Every structure is written in structure tokens, then in C-alpha cells.
């Protein structure tokens, strides 16, 4: 509690506070409702590849408010990061501009993920099909070209789905690093402070390397990078427009 008798949460700026509340409400709803009704909520609101039958454009927005109900760390990390960095950014940018930035980074992350899927899904499908059916790559490719595997392809495409606010959150980290590059930050397991700009650069490099390695960890690493890319472009544009007066450090 603060000296005024109000909680820390009640003193959060409105957009940051409401984003945290909305994300937790939706996560709890997915936990409770998903068990009581015969509806696949992730299939409805999670981001699918645009060629999948389960895709609809609204998922570019809805996916960022959904988190895994099997892994509490997923929503905990995202909302904790929003709490830690969103407060400062919202006060610098203002509520409306901060919300625009957050949503734009989330949508940008989704678009980058769609782009990555468009280049990778066929190879992943062929690899999985060849292992499952005992066929070589050329045979599976031939069946795909003939249209024989259209049903199997659609089933596979509907399995490509991602949820979470991580793309928007990585955009938040990027903005903090650009506006407060020399702000010292303390990270878990590292006993000395690291400047914000190096932390953001390190996160970006790690996501890129893991994404390139095609690690099968169930994490949309290129979506994280997408949030950072769109965040960089937005902050750069705003800086050129003279939005930020004075220096941040």
C-alpha cells in the first residue's frame, strides 16, 4: 500500500491498468468457460494462418488478448512486463497514443507471423507427413501438387495458431529502450545493471537466433521480432515528427 492508503494497482495509468485487467479476465474466462461449453475458444480467437479455414481477420486483434491456460508463466511474464514498463511509457506518450502503439505492435507482430508461416508451412507439413506416412519428400510434394492432400493440408493449417500479447510486449520493451537507452535495469540472475538499450538489443538477437534455428518450442519468436520492428518504425516516425521534446535517459 502507498502512504495515501491506495494500492499500487489503483495508481496505475488507465490504459496500462485496463489492459492488464482485460487480459486476466479473458484468461480466467478461457479457463472457466472453456471447460463448461463445447467451444474451442482458441480456434475462434487465436491467430491462424490466413489460408486456414479457421482464420478470420478479427484474429489479428483478438489473439493478443488470449494466453495459454496450460502455462501461467505465459500471461504472468507478459503482464508483469507491461506493468514494469507500460507505466512509464503511458505517462510519456499519453494514454491514447500508448494504446495505439500497443495495439499496432500486436497487429504488426501478427502480420510478421503470417508472413513467416507463408514461407515455412509447406516444408514443415512435408517433413511431418513424410515421417508419419513413411514417404520421401518428393512423393509428398507430388501429392500436394495434385491436390490429393488438400484435406490433410487444411487440417495442418488449422493447427498453426498463436495466442498472447508477447508481440505487443516486445514492442513495449523496444520503445523503452529507444526512449530511455541509458536507463539501468536489473535482470534476474544478473548481479549488475544493464542499460536498457543493450537489454533490448539482447532480446532481439536472442529471438532472431532462436527463430532462425527453427526451435520446436511452441513460441512465435518471429512474432516477437515483428512487434519490435513495428515499434521501432512507429517510435522513429514519432521522433522525426518532433513528438518527444527534450531527452530521455
Coordinates of N, CA and C in Angstrom, one line a residue:
X1 N 0.8 -1.2 0.0 CA 0.0 0.0 0.0 C 0.9 1.2 0.0
X2 N 0.4 2.3 -0.6 CA 1.1 3.6 -0.6 C 0.7 4.4 0.6
X3 N 1.4 5.5 0.8 CA 1.1 6.3 2.0 C -0.3 6.9 2.0
X4 N -0.9 7.0 0.9 CA -2.2 7.6 0.8 C -3.3 6.6 1.1
X5 N -2.9 5.3 1.3 CA -3.9 4.3 1.6 C -4.4 3.6 0.3
X6 N -3.9 4.1 -0.8 CA -4.4 3.5 -2.1 C -3.3 2.4 -2.5
X7 N -3.8 1.4 -3.2 CA -2.9 0.3 -3.6 C -2.1 0.8 -4.8
X8 N -1.0 0.1 -5.0 CA -0.1 0.4 -6.2 C -0.9 0.3 -7.5
X9 N -1.8 -0.8 -7.5 CA -2.5 -1.0 -8.8 C -3.5 0.1 -9.1
X10 N -4.1 0.7 -8.0 CA -5.1 1.8 -8.2 C -4.4 3.0 -8.8
X11 N -3.1 3.1 -8.6 CA -2.3 4.3 -9.1 C -1.7 4.1 -10.5
X12 N -2.0 2.9 -11.1 CA -1.5 2.7 -12.5 C -2.2 3.6 -13.4
X13 N -1.6 4.1 -14.5 CA -2.3 4.9 -15.5 C -3.3 4.0 -16.2
X14 N -4.4 4.6 -16.6 CA -5.6 3.9 -17.0 C -5.5 2.8 -18.1
X15 N -4.7 3.1 -19.1 CA -4.6 2.2 -20.3 C -3.8 0.9 -19.8
X16 N -2.7 1.1 -19.1 CA -1.9 0.0 -18.6 C -2.7 -0.8 -17.7
X17 N -3.4 -0.2 -16.8 CA -4.2 -0.9 -15.8 C -5.3 -1.7 -16.5
X18 N -6.0 -1.1 -17.4 CA -7.2 -1.8 -18.1 C -6.7 -2.9 -19.0
X19 N -5.5 -2.7 -19.6 CA -5.0 -3.8 -20.5 C -4.7 -5.0 -19.6
X20 N -4.1 -4.8 -18.4 CA -3.8 -5.9 -17.5 C -5.1 -6.6 -17.1
X21 N -6.1 -5.8 -16.7 CA -7.4 -6.4 -16.2 C -8.0 -7.2 -17.3
X22 N -8.1 -6.6 -18.5 CA -8.8 -7.3 -19.7 C -8.1 -8.6 -20.0
X23 N -6.7 -8.6 -20.0 CA -6.0 -9.9 -20.3 C -6.3 -10.9 -19.2
X24 N -6.3 -10.6 -18.0 CA -6.6 -11.5 -16.9 C -8.0 -12.0 -16.9
X25 N -8.9 -11.1 -17.2 CA -10.4 -11.5 -17.3 C -10.6 -12.5 -18.4
X26 N -10.0 -12.3 -19.6 CA -10.1 -13.2 -20.7 C -9.4 -14.5 -20.4
X27 N -8.3 -14.5 -19.8 CA -7.6 -15.7 -19.4 C -8.4 -16.5 -18.4
X28 N -9.0 -15.9 -17.4 CA -9.9 -16.6 -16.5 C -11.1 -17.2 -17.2
X29 N -11.7 -16.4 -18.1 CA -12.8 -16.8 -18.9 C -12.5 -18.1 -19.7
X30 N -11.3 -18.1 -20.3 CA -10.9 -19.2 -21.1 C -10.7 -20.4 -20.2
X31 N -10.3 -20.2 -19.0 CA -10.1 -21.3 -18.0 C -11.5 -21.9 -17.6
X32 N -12.4 -21.0 -17.3 CA -13.7 -21.5 -16.8 C -14.7 -21.9 -17.9
X33 N -14.9 -21.0 -18.9 CA -15.9 -21.2 -19.9 C -15.4 -22.4 -20.8
X34 N -14.1 -22.4 -21.1 CA -13.7 -23.5 -22.0 C -13.9 -24.9 -21.4
X35 N -14.1 -25.0 -20.1 CA -14.3 -26.3 -19.5 C -15.8 -26.7 -19.5
X36 N -16.7 -25.6 -19.6 CA -18.1 -25.8 -19.4 C -18.9 -25.9 -20.7
X37 N -18.3 -25.3 -21.8 CA -19.0 -25.4 -23.0 C -18.2 -26.1 -24.1
X38 N -18.8 -26.6 -25.0 CA -18.1 -27.4 -26.1 C -17.7 -26.4 -27.2
X39 N -16.9 -25.4 -26.9 CA -16.4 -24.4 -27.8 C -14.9 -24.3 -27.7
X40 N -14.2 -24.4 -28.8 CA -12.7 -24.2 -28.8 C -12.5 -22.7 -28.9
X41 N -12.2 -22.0 -27.8 CA -12.1 -20.6 -27.8 C -10.8 -20.2 -28.6
X42 N -9.7 -21.0 -28.5 CA -8.5 -20.6 -29.2 C -8.7 -20.7 -30.7
X43 N -9.5 -21.7 -31.1 CA -9.8 -21.8 -32.6 C -10.6 -20.6 -33.1
X44 N -11.4 -20.0 -32.2 CA -12.1 -18.8 -32.6 C -11.3 -17.5 -32.6
X45 N -10.6 -17.3 -31.5 CA -9.9 -16.1 -31.4 C -8.4 -16.1 -31.6
X46 N -7.8 -17.3 -31.5 CA -6.3 -17.4 -31.8 C -5.9 -17.0 -33.2
X47 N -4.7 -16.6 -33.4 CA -4.3 -16.2 -34.8 C -4.0 -17.5 -35.6
X48 N -4.7 -17.6 -36.7 CA -4.4 -18.7 -37.6 C -3.8 -18.2 -38.9
X49 N -3.2 -19.1 -39.6 CA -2.6 -18.8 -40.9 C -3.8 -18.3 -41.8
X50 N -3.6 -17.3 -42.7 CA -4.7 -16.7 -43.4 C -5.3 -17.7 -44.4
X51 N -4.6 -18.7 -44.8 CA -5.1 -19.7 -45.8 C -5.9 -20.8 -45.1
X52 N -5.9 -20.9 -43.7 CA -6.6 -21.9 -43.0 C -8.1 -21.6 -42.9
X53 N -8.9 -22.6 -42.9 CA -10.3 -22.4 -42.9 C -10.8 -21.8 -41.6
X54 N -10.0 -21.9 -40.5 CA -10.4 -21.3 -39.2 C -10.0 -19.9 -39.1
X55 N -9.3 -19.3 -40.1 CA -8.9 -17.9 -40.0 C -10.0 -17.0 -40.2
X56 N -10.0 -15.9 -39.5 CA -10.8 -14.7 -39.8 C -10.0 -13.4 -39.4
X57 N -10.2 -12.3 -40.1 CA -9.3 -11.1 -39.9 C -9.4 -10.6 -38.5
X58 N -10.5 -10.8 -37.8 CA -10.5 -10.3 -36.4 C -9.5 -10.9 -35.5
X59 N -9.0 -12.1 -35.9 CA -7.9 -12.8 -35.1 C -6.6 -12.0 -35.0
X60 N -6.4 -11.1 -36.0 CA -5.2 -10.2 -35.9 C -5.3 -9.3 -34.7
X61 N -6.4 -9.1 -34.1 CA -6.6 -8.3 -32.9 C -6.9 -9.1 -31.7
X62 N -7.8 -10.1 -31.8 CA -8.2 -10.9 -30.6 C -7.1 -11.7 -30.1
X63 N -6.2 -12.2 -30.9 CA -5.2 -13.2 -30.4 C -4.3 -12.6 -29.3
X64 N -4.1 -11.3 -29.3 CA -3.2 -10.6 -28.4 C -3.8 -10.5 -27.0
X65 N -5.1 -10.8 -26.8 CA -5.7 -10.7 -25.5 C -6.0 -12.1 -25.0
X66 N -5.4 -13.1 -25.6 CA -5.6 -14.5 -25.2 C -4.2 -15.1 -24.8
X67 N -4.2 -15.9 -23.8 CA -3.0 -16.6 -23.3 C -3.2 -18.0 -23.0
X68 N -2.2 -18.8 -23.0 CA -2.2 -20.2 -22.8 C -2.8 -20.5 -21.4
X69 N -3.8 -21.3 -21.3 CA -4.3 -21.7 -20.0 C -3.6 -22.9 -19.4
X70 N -2.6 -23.4 -20.1 CA -1.8 -24.5 -19.6 C -0.5 -24.0 -19.0
X71 N -0.2 -22.8 -19.2 CA 1.1 -22.2 -18.7 C 0.9 -20.8 -18.1
X72 N 0.8 -20.8 -16.8 CA 0.5 -19.5 -16.1 C 1.7 -18.5 -16.4
X73 N 2.9 -19.0 -16.6 CA 4.0 -18.1 -16.8 C 3.8 -17.3 -18.1
X74 N 3.1 -17.8 -19.0 CA 2.8 -17.0 -20.3 C 2.2 -15.7 -20.0
X75 N 1.1 -15.7 -19.3 CA 0.4 -14.4 -19.0 C 1.1 -13.6 -17.9
X76 N 1.7 -14.3 -17.0 CA 2.4 -13.7 -15.9 C 3.6 -12.8 -16.4
X77 N 4.4 -13.4 -17.3 CA 5.5 -12.7 -17.8 C 5.1 -11.5 -18.6
X78 N 4.1 -11.7 -19.5 CA 3.6 -10.6 -20.3 C 3.0 -9.4 -19.5
X79 N 2.2 -9.7 -18.6 CA 1.5 -8.7 -17.8 C 2.5 -8.0 -16.8
X80 N 3.5 -8.8 -16.3 CA 4.5 -8.2 -15.4 C 5.3 -7.2 -16.2
X81 N 5.7 -7.6 -17.4 CA 6.5 -6.7 -18.2 C 5.7 -5.4 -18.6
X82 N 4.4 -5.6 -18.9 CA 3.5 -4.4 -19.2 C 3.5 -3.5 -18.0
X83 N 3.3 -4.1 -16.8 CA 3.3 -3.4 -15.5 C 4.6 -2.6 -15.3
X84 N 5.7 -3.2 -15.5 CA 7.0 -2.6 -15.3 C 7.3 -1.5 -16.2
X85 N 7.0 -1.6 -17.5 CA 7.5 -0.7 -18.5 C 6.3 0.2 -19.0
X86 N 5.1 -0.4 -19.0 CA 4.0 0.4 -19.5 C 3.7 1.6 -18.8
X87 N 3.9 1.6 -17.5 CA 3.6 2.8 -16.6 C 4.3 4.0 -17.1
X88 N 5.7 3.8 -17.3 CA 6.5 5.0 -17.8 C 6.1 5.4 -19.2
X89 N 5.9 4.4 -20.1 CA 5.7 4.8 -21.4 C 4.3 5.5 -21.6
X90 N 3.3 5.0 -20.9 CA 2.0 5.7 -21.0 C 2.1 7.1 -20.5
X91 N 2.8 7.4 -19.5 CA 3.0 8.7 -19.0 C 3.7 9.6 -19.9
X92 N 4.7 9.0 -20.7 CA 5.4 9.8 -21.6 C 4.6 10.0 -22.9
X93 N 3.9 9.0 -23.4 CA 3.2 9.0 -24.7 C 1.8 9.6 -24.5
X94 N 1.2 9.4 -23.4 CA -0.2 9.7 -23.2 C -1.0 8.5 -23.5
X95 N -2.2 8.4 -22.9 CA -3.0 7.2 -22.9 C -3.4 6.8 -24.3
X96 N -3.9 7.7 -25.1 CA -4.4 7.4 -26.5 C -3.3 6.9 -27.4
X97 N -2.1 7.6 -27.3 CA -1.0 7.2 -28.2 C -0.4 5.9 -27.7
X98 N -0.3 5.7 -26.4 CA 0.2 4.5 -25.9 C -0.7 3.3 -26.3
X99 N -2.0 3.4 -26.2 CA -2.9 2.3 -26.7 C -2.7 2.1 -28.1
X100 N -2.6 3.1 -28.9 CA -2.4 3.0 -30.4 C -1.1 2.2 -30.6
X101 N -0.1 2.6 -29.9 CA 1.2 1.9 -30.1 C 1.1 0.4 -29.7
X102 N 0.5 0.1 -28.6 CA 0.4 -1.2 -28.1 C -0.3 -2.1 -29.1
X103 N -1.5 -1.6 -29.5 CA -2.3 -2.4 -30.5 C -1.6 -2.6 -31.8
X104 N -0.9 -1.5 -32.3 CA -0.2 -1.5 -33.6 C 0.9 -2.6 -33.5
X105 N 1.6 -2.6 -32.4 CA 2.7 -3.6 -32.3 C 2.2 -5.0 -32.3
X106 N 1.0 -5.2 -31.6 CA 0.4 -6.5 -31.6 C 0.0 -7.0 -33.0
X107 N -0.7 -6.1 -33.7 CA -1.1 -6.4 -35.1 C 0.1 -6.6 -36.0
X108 N 1.1 -5.7 -35.8 CA 2.3 -5.9 -36.6 C 3.0 -7.2 -36.4
X109 N 3.0 -7.7 -35.1 CA 3.6 -9.0 -34.8 C 2.8 -10.1 -35.5
X110 N 1.5 -9.9 -35.6 CA 0.6 -10.9 -36.2 C 0.9 -11.0 -37.7
X111 N 1.1 -9.8 -38.3 CA 1.4 -9.8 -39.8 C 2.7 -10.4 -40.1
X112 N 3.7 -10.2 -39.2 CA 5.0 -10.8 -39.5 C 4.9 -12.3 -39.3
X113 N 4.1 -12.8 -38.3 CA 3.9 -14.2 -38.1 C 3.2 -14.8 -39.3
X114 N 2.3 -14.1 -39.9 CA 1.6 -14.6 -41.1 C 2.6 -14.8 -42.2
X115 N 3.5 -13.8 -42.4 CA 4.5 -13.8 -43.4 C 5.4 -15.0 -43.2
X116 N 5.9 -15.2 -42.0 CA 6.8 -16.4 -41.7 C 6.1 -17.7 -42.0
X117 N 4.8 -17.8 -41.6 CA 4.1 -19.0 -41.9 C 4.0 -19.3 -43.4
X118 N 3.8 -18.2 -44.2 CA 3.7 -18.4 -45.6 C 4.9 -19.0 -46.3
X119 N 6.1 -18.7 -45.7 CA 7.3 -19.2 -46.2 C 7.7 -20.6 -45.6
X120 N 7.1 -21.0 -44.5 CA 7.6 -22.2 -43.8 C 6.6 -23.3 -43.7
X121 N 5.3 -23.1 -43.9 CA 4.3 -24.1 -43.6 C 4.5 -25.3 -44.5
X122 N 4.8 -25.1 -45.8 CA 4.8 -26.3 -46.7 C 6.0 -27.2 -46.3
X123 N 7.1 -26.7 -46.0 CA 8.3 -27.5 -45.6 C 8.0 -28.3 -44.3
X124 N 7.3 -27.6 -43.3 CA 7.0 -28.3 -42.1 C 6.0 -29.4 -42.3
X125 N 5.0 -29.1 -43.2 CA 4.0 -30.1 -43.5 C 4.6 -31.3 -44.2
X126 N 5.4 -31.1 -45.2 CA 6.1 -32.2 -45.9 C 6.9 -33.0 -45.0
X127 N 7.7 -32.3 -44.1 CA 8.5 -33.1 -43.2 C 7.7 -34.0 -42.3
X128 N 6.7 -33.4 -41.7 CA 5.8 -34.2 -40.8 C 5.1 -35.3 -41.5
X129 N 4.6 -35.0 -42.7 CA 3.8 -36.0 -43.5 C 4.8 -37.2 -43.9
X130 N 5.9 -36.8 -44.3 CA 6.9 -37.9 -44.8 C 7.3 -38.8 -43.6
X131 N 7.4 -38.2 -42.4 CA 7.7 -39.1 -41.3 C 6.6 -39.9 -40.9
X132 N 5.4 -39.4 -40.9 CA 4.2 -40.1 -40.5 C 3.8 -41.2 -41.5
X133 N 3.9 -40.9 -42.7 CA 3.5 -41.9 -43.7 C 4.6 -42.7 -44.3
X134 N 5.8 -42.5 -43.9 CA 6.9 -43.3 -44.4 C 7.2 -43.0 -45.9
X135 N 7.0 -41.8 -46.3 CA 7.3 -41.4 -47.7 C 8.4 -40.4 -47.8
X136 N 9.1 -40.3 -49.0 CA 10.1 -39.3 -49.1 C 9.5 -37.9 -49.5
X137 N 10.3 -36.9 -49.4 CA 9.8 -35.5 -49.6 C 9.2 -35.4 -51.0
X138 N 9.8 -35.9 -52.0 CA 9.4 -35.8 -53.4 C 8.0 -36.4 -53.6
X139 N 7.7 -37.5 -52.9 CA 6.4 -38.1 -53.0 C 5.3 -37.3 -52.4
X140 N 5.6 -36.7 -51.2 CA 4.6 -35.9 -50.6 C 4.4 -34.6 -51.4
X141 N 5.4 -34.0 -51.9 CA 5.3 -32.8 -52.8 C 4.5 -33.1 -54.0
X142 N 4.6 -34.3 -54.6 CA 3.9 -34.6 -55.8 C 2.4 -34.8 -55.4
X143 N 2.1 -35.4 -54.3 CA 0.7 -35.5 -53.8 C 0.1 -34.1 -53.5
X144 N 0.9 -33.2 -53.0 CA 0.4 -31.9 -52.7 C 0.0 -31.1 -54.0
X145 N 0.9 -31.3 -55.0 CA 0.7 -30.6 -56.3 C -0.5 -31.1 -57.0
X146 N -0.8 -32.3 -56.8 CA -2.0 -32.9 -57.4 C -3.3 -32.6 -56.7
X147 N -3.2 -32.0 -55.5 CA -4.4 -31.7 -54.8 C -4.9 -32.9 -53.9
X148 N -4.2 -34.0 -53.9 CA -4.7 -35.2 -53.2 C -4.7 -34.9 -51.6
X149 N -3.8 -34.0 -51.2 CA -3.7 -33.8 -49.7 C -4.4 -32.6 -49.2
X150 N -5.3 -32.1 -50.0 CA -6.0 -30.8 -49.6 C -6.6 -30.9 -48.2
X151 N -7.3 -32.0 -47.9 CA -7.9 -32.1 -46.6 C -6.9 -32.2 -45.5
X152 N -5.8 -32.9 -45.7 CA -4.7 -33.0 -44.7 C -4.0 -31.7 -44.6
X153 N -3.9 -31.0 -45.7 CA -3.2 -29.6 -45.6 C -4.1 -28.7 -44.8
X154 N -5.4 -28.7 -45.0 CA -6.2 -27.8 -44.2 C -6.2 -28.1 -42.7
X155 N -6.2 -29.4 -42.4 CA -6.2 -29.8 -41.0 C -4.8 -29.3 -40.4
X156 N -3.8 -29.4 -41.2 CA -2.5 -29.0 -40.7 C -2.5 -27.4 -40.5
X157 N -3.0 -26.7 -41.5 CA -3.0 -25.3 -41.4 C -3.8 -24.8 -40.2
X158 N -4.9 -25.5 -39.9 CA -5.7 -25.1 -38.7 C -4.9 -25.3 -37.4
X159 N -3.9 -26.1 -37.4 CA -3.0 -26.3 -36.2 C -2.0 -25.2 -36.0
X160 N -1.8 -24.4 -37.0 CA -0.9 -23.3 -36.9 C -1.6 -22.1 -36.2
X161 N -1.4 -22.0 -35.0 CA -2.2 -21.0 -34.2 C -1.3 -20.4 -33.1
X162 N -1.4 -19.1 -32.9 CA -0.7 -18.5 -31.8 C -1.5 -17.5 -31.0
X163 N -1.3 -17.4 -29.7 CA -2.0 -16.5 -28.9 C -1.0 -15.8 -28.0
X164 N -1.4 -14.7 -27.4 CA -0.6 -14.0 -26.5 C -0.3 -12.5 -26.8
X165 N 0.0 -11.8 -25.8 CA 0.4 -10.3 -26.0 C 1.8 -10.1 -26.2
X166 N 2.6 -11.2 -26.4 CA 4.1 -11.0 -26.5 C 4.6 -10.1 -27.6
X167 N 3.9 -10.1 -28.7 CA 4.3 -9.2 -29.8 C 4.2 -7.7 -29.3
X168 N 3.1 -7.4 -28.7 CA 2.9 -6.0 -28.2 C 3.9 -5.7 -27.1
X169 N 4.1 -6.7 -26.2 CA 5.0 -6.5 -25.1 C 6.4 -6.3 -25.6
X170 N 6.9 -7.0 -26.6 CA 8.2 -6.8 -27.1 C 8.3 -5.4 -27.8
X171 N 7.2 -4.9 -28.3 CA 7.1 -3.5 -28.8 C 7.3 -2.5 -27.6
X172 N 6.7 -2.8 -26.5 CA 6.9 -2.0 -25.3 C 8.3 -2.0 -24.9
X173 N 9.0 -3.1 -24.8 CA 10.4 -3.2 -24.5 C 11.2 -2.3 -25.5
X174 N 10.9 -2.4 -26.7 CA 11.7 -1.7 -27.8 C 11.5 -0.2 -27.5
X175 N 10.3 0.2 -27.3 CA 10.0 1.7 -27.1 C 10.8 2.2 -25.8
X176 N 10.8 1.4 -24.8 CA 11.5 1.8 -23.6 C 13.0 1.9 -23.9
X177 N 13.6 1.0 -24.6 CA 15.0 1.0 -25.0 C 15.3 2.2 -25.8
X178 N 14.4 2.6 -26.7 CA 14.7 3.7 -27.6 C 14.5 5.1 -26.9
X179 N 13.6 5.2 -25.9 CA 13.3 6.4 -25.3 C 14.2 6.6 -24.0
X180 N 14.6 5.5 -23.4 CA 15.4 5.6 -22.2 C 16.6 4.6 -22.4
X181 N 17.4 4.9 -23.4 CA 18.5 3.9 -23.7 C 19.5 3.7 -22.6
X182 N 19.8 4.7 -21.8 CA 20.8 4.5 -20.8 C 20.2 4.3 -19.4
X183 N 18.9 4.0 -19.3 CA 18.3 3.7 -18.0 C 18.9 2.3 -17.5
X184 N 19.4 2.3 -16.3 CA 20.0 1.0 -15.8 C 18.8 0.1 -15.4
X185 N 18.9 -1.2 -15.8 CA 17.9 -2.2 -15.4 C 18.6 -3.4 -14.8
X186 N 17.9 -3.9 -13.8 CA 18.4 -5.1 -13.1 C 17.6 -6.3 -13.6
X187 N 18.2 -7.3 -14.1 CA 17.6 -8.5 -14.6 C 17.9 -9.7 -13.7
X188 N 16.9 -10.6 -13.6 CA 17.1 -11.8 -12.8 C 18.4 -12.6 -13.1
X189 N 19.1 -13.0 -12.1 CA 20.3 -13.8 -12.3 C 21.5 -13.0 -12.8
X190 N 21.3 -11.7 -13.0 CA 22.5 -10.9 -13.4 C 22.7 -9.9 -12.3
X191 N 23.9 -9.9 -11.6 CA 24.1 -9.1 -10.4 C 24.5 -7.7 -10.6
X192 N 24.5 -7.2 -11.9 CA 24.8 -5.8 -12.1 C 23.9 -5.2 -13.1
X193 N 23.7 -3.9 -13.1 CA 22.7 -3.3 -14.0 C 23.1 -3.3 -15.5
X194 N 22.1 -3.4 -16.3 CA 22.4 -3.3 -17.8 C 21.6 -2.2 -18.4
X195 N 22.2 -1.4 -19.3 CA 21.5 -0.3 -19.9 C 20.3 -0.8 -20.7
X196 N 19.2 -0.1 -20.8 CA 18.0 -0.6 -21.4 C 18.3 -0.9 -22.9
X197 N 19.1 -0.1 -23.6 CA 19.4 -0.3 -25.0 C 20.0 -1.6 -25.2
X198 N 20.9 -2.1 -24.3 CA 21.6 -3.4 -24.5 C 20.7 -4.5 -24.2
X199 N 19.8 -4.3 -23.2 CA 18.8 -5.3 -22.9 C 17.9 -5.6 -24.1
X200 N 17.4 -4.5 -24.7 CA 16.5 -4.7 -25.9 C 17.2 -5.3 -27.0
X201 N 18.5 -4.9 -27.3 CA 19.3 -5.5 -28.3 C 19.5 -7.0 -28.1
X202 N 19.8 -7.3 -26.8 CA 20.0 -8.7 -26.5 C 18.7 -9.5 -26.7
X203 N 17.6 -9.0 -26.3 CA 16.3 -9.8 -26.5 C 16.1 -10.0 -28.0
X204 N 16.3 -8.9 -28.8 CA 16.1 -9.0 -30.2 C 17.0 -10.1 -30.9
X205 N 18.3 -10.1 -30.5 CA 19.2 -11.0 -31.1 C 18.9 -12.5 -30.7
X206 N 18.5 -12.7 -29.4 CA 18.1 -14.0 -28.9 C 16.9 -14.5 -29.7
X207 N 15.9 -13.6 -29.9 CA 14.7 -14.1 -30.6 C 15.0 -14.4 -32.1
X208 N 15.9 -13.6 -32.7 CA 16.3 -13.9 -34.1 C 17.0 -15.2 -34.2
X209 N 17.9 -15.4 -33.3 CA 18.7 -16.7 -33.4 C 17.8 -17.9 -33.1
X210 N 17.0 -17.8 -32.2 CA 16.1 -19.0 -31.9 C 15.1 -19.2 -33.0
X211 N 14.6 -18.1 -33.6 CA 13.7 -18.2 -34.7 C 14.3 -18.8 -35.9
X212 N 15.6 -18.4 -36.2 CA 16.3 -19.0 -37.4 C 16.6 -20.4 -37.2
X213 N 16.9 -20.8 -35.9 CA 17.2 -22.2 -35.6 C 16.0 -23.1 -35.7
X214 N 14.8 -22.5 -35.9 CA 13.5 -23.3 -36.0 C 13.3 -24.2 -34.8
X215 N 13.6 -23.7 -33.7 CA 13.5 -24.5 -32.4 C 12.0 -24.8 -32.2
X216 N 11.7 -26.1 -32.0 CA 10.3 -26.5 -31.8 C 9.9 -26.3 -30.4
X217 N 9.8 -25.1 -29.9 CA 9.5 -24.8 -28.5 C 8.1 -24.2 -28.4
X218 N 7.3 -24.1 -29.5 CA 6.0 -23.6 -29.4 C 5.9 -22.1 -29.2
X219 N 7.0 -21.4 -29.4 CA 7.0 -19.9 -29.2 C 7.1 -19.2 -30.5
X220 N 6.3 -18.2 -30.8 CA 6.3 -17.5 -32.0 C 7.4 -16.4 -32.0
X221 N 8.6 -16.8 -32.1 CA 9.8 -15.9 -32.0 C 9.7 -14.7 -33.0
X222 N 9.3 -15.1 -34.2 CA 9.3 -14.0 -35.2 C 8.2 -13.0 -35.0
X223 N 7.1 -13.4 -34.3 CA 6.1 -12.5 -33.9 C 6.6 -11.5 -32.9
X224 N 7.5 -12.0 -32.0 CA 8.1 -11.1 -31.0 C 9.0 -10.0 -31.8
X225 N 9.7 -10.5 -32.8 CA 10.5 -9.6 -33.6 C 9.6 -8.6 -34.4
X226 N 8.5 -9.1 -34.8 CA 7.5 -8.3 -35.6 C 7.1 -7.1 -34.7
X227 N 6.8 -7.4 -33.4 CA 6.4 -6.3 -32.5 C 7.4 -5.3 -32.4
X228 N 8.7 -5.8 -32.3 CA 9.8 -4.8 -32.2 C 10.0 -4.0 -33.4
X229 N 9.9 -4.7 -34.6 CA 10.1 -4.0 -35.8 C 9.0 -2.9 -36.0
X230 N 7.8 -3.2 -35.8 CA 6.7 -2.2 -35.9 C 6.9 -1.1 -34.9
X231 N 7.3 -1.5 -33.7 CA 7.5 -0.5 -32.6 C 8.6 0.5 -33.0
X232 N 9.7 -0.1 -33.6 CA 10.9 0.8 -34.0 C 10.4 1.8 -35.0
X233 N 9.6 1.3 -36.0 CA 9.2 2.2 -37.1 C 8.3 3.3 -36.5
X234 N 7.4 3.0 -35.6 CA 6.5 3.9 -35.0 C 7.2 5.0 -34.2
X235 N 8.1 4.5 -33.3 CA 8.9 5.5 -32.5 C 9.8 6.3 -33.3
X236 N 10.4 5.8 -34.4 CA 11.2 6.5 -35.3 C 10.4 7.6 -36.0
X237 N 9.2 7.3 -36.4 CA 8.3 8.2 -37.1 C 8.0 9.4 -36.1
X238 N 7.6 9.0 -34.9 CA 7.2 10.0 -33.9 C 8.3 10.9 -33.5
X239 N 9.6 10.3 -33.5 CA 10.7 11.2 -33.2 C 11.0 12.2 -34.3
X240 N 10.8 11.7 -35.5 CA 11.0 12.7 -36.7 C 10.0 13.7 -36.7
X241 N 8.8 13.4 -36.2 CA 7.7 14.4 -36.1 C 7.9 15.3 -35.0
X242 N 8.9 15.1 -34.1 CA 9.1 16.0 -33.0 C 8.2 15.8 -31.8
X243 N 7.7 14.5 -31.7 CA 6.7 14.3 -30.6 C 7.4 14.3 -29.3
X244 N 8.7 13.9 -29.2 CA 9.4 13.8 -27.9 C 10.2 15.1 -27.8
X245 N 9.9 15.8 -26.8 CA 10.6 17.1 -26.5 C 11.7 16.8 -25.4
X246 N 12.9 17.2 -25.6 CA 13.9 17.0 -24.6 C 14.4 15.6 -24.7
X247 N 15.3 15.3 -23.8 CA 16.0 14.0 -23.9 C 15.5 13.1 -22.8
X248 N 15.4 11.8 -23.1 CA 15.1 10.8 -22.1 C 16.3 9.9 -21.9
X249 N 16.5 9.5 -20.7 CA 17.8 8.8 -20.4 C 17.6 7.9 -19.2

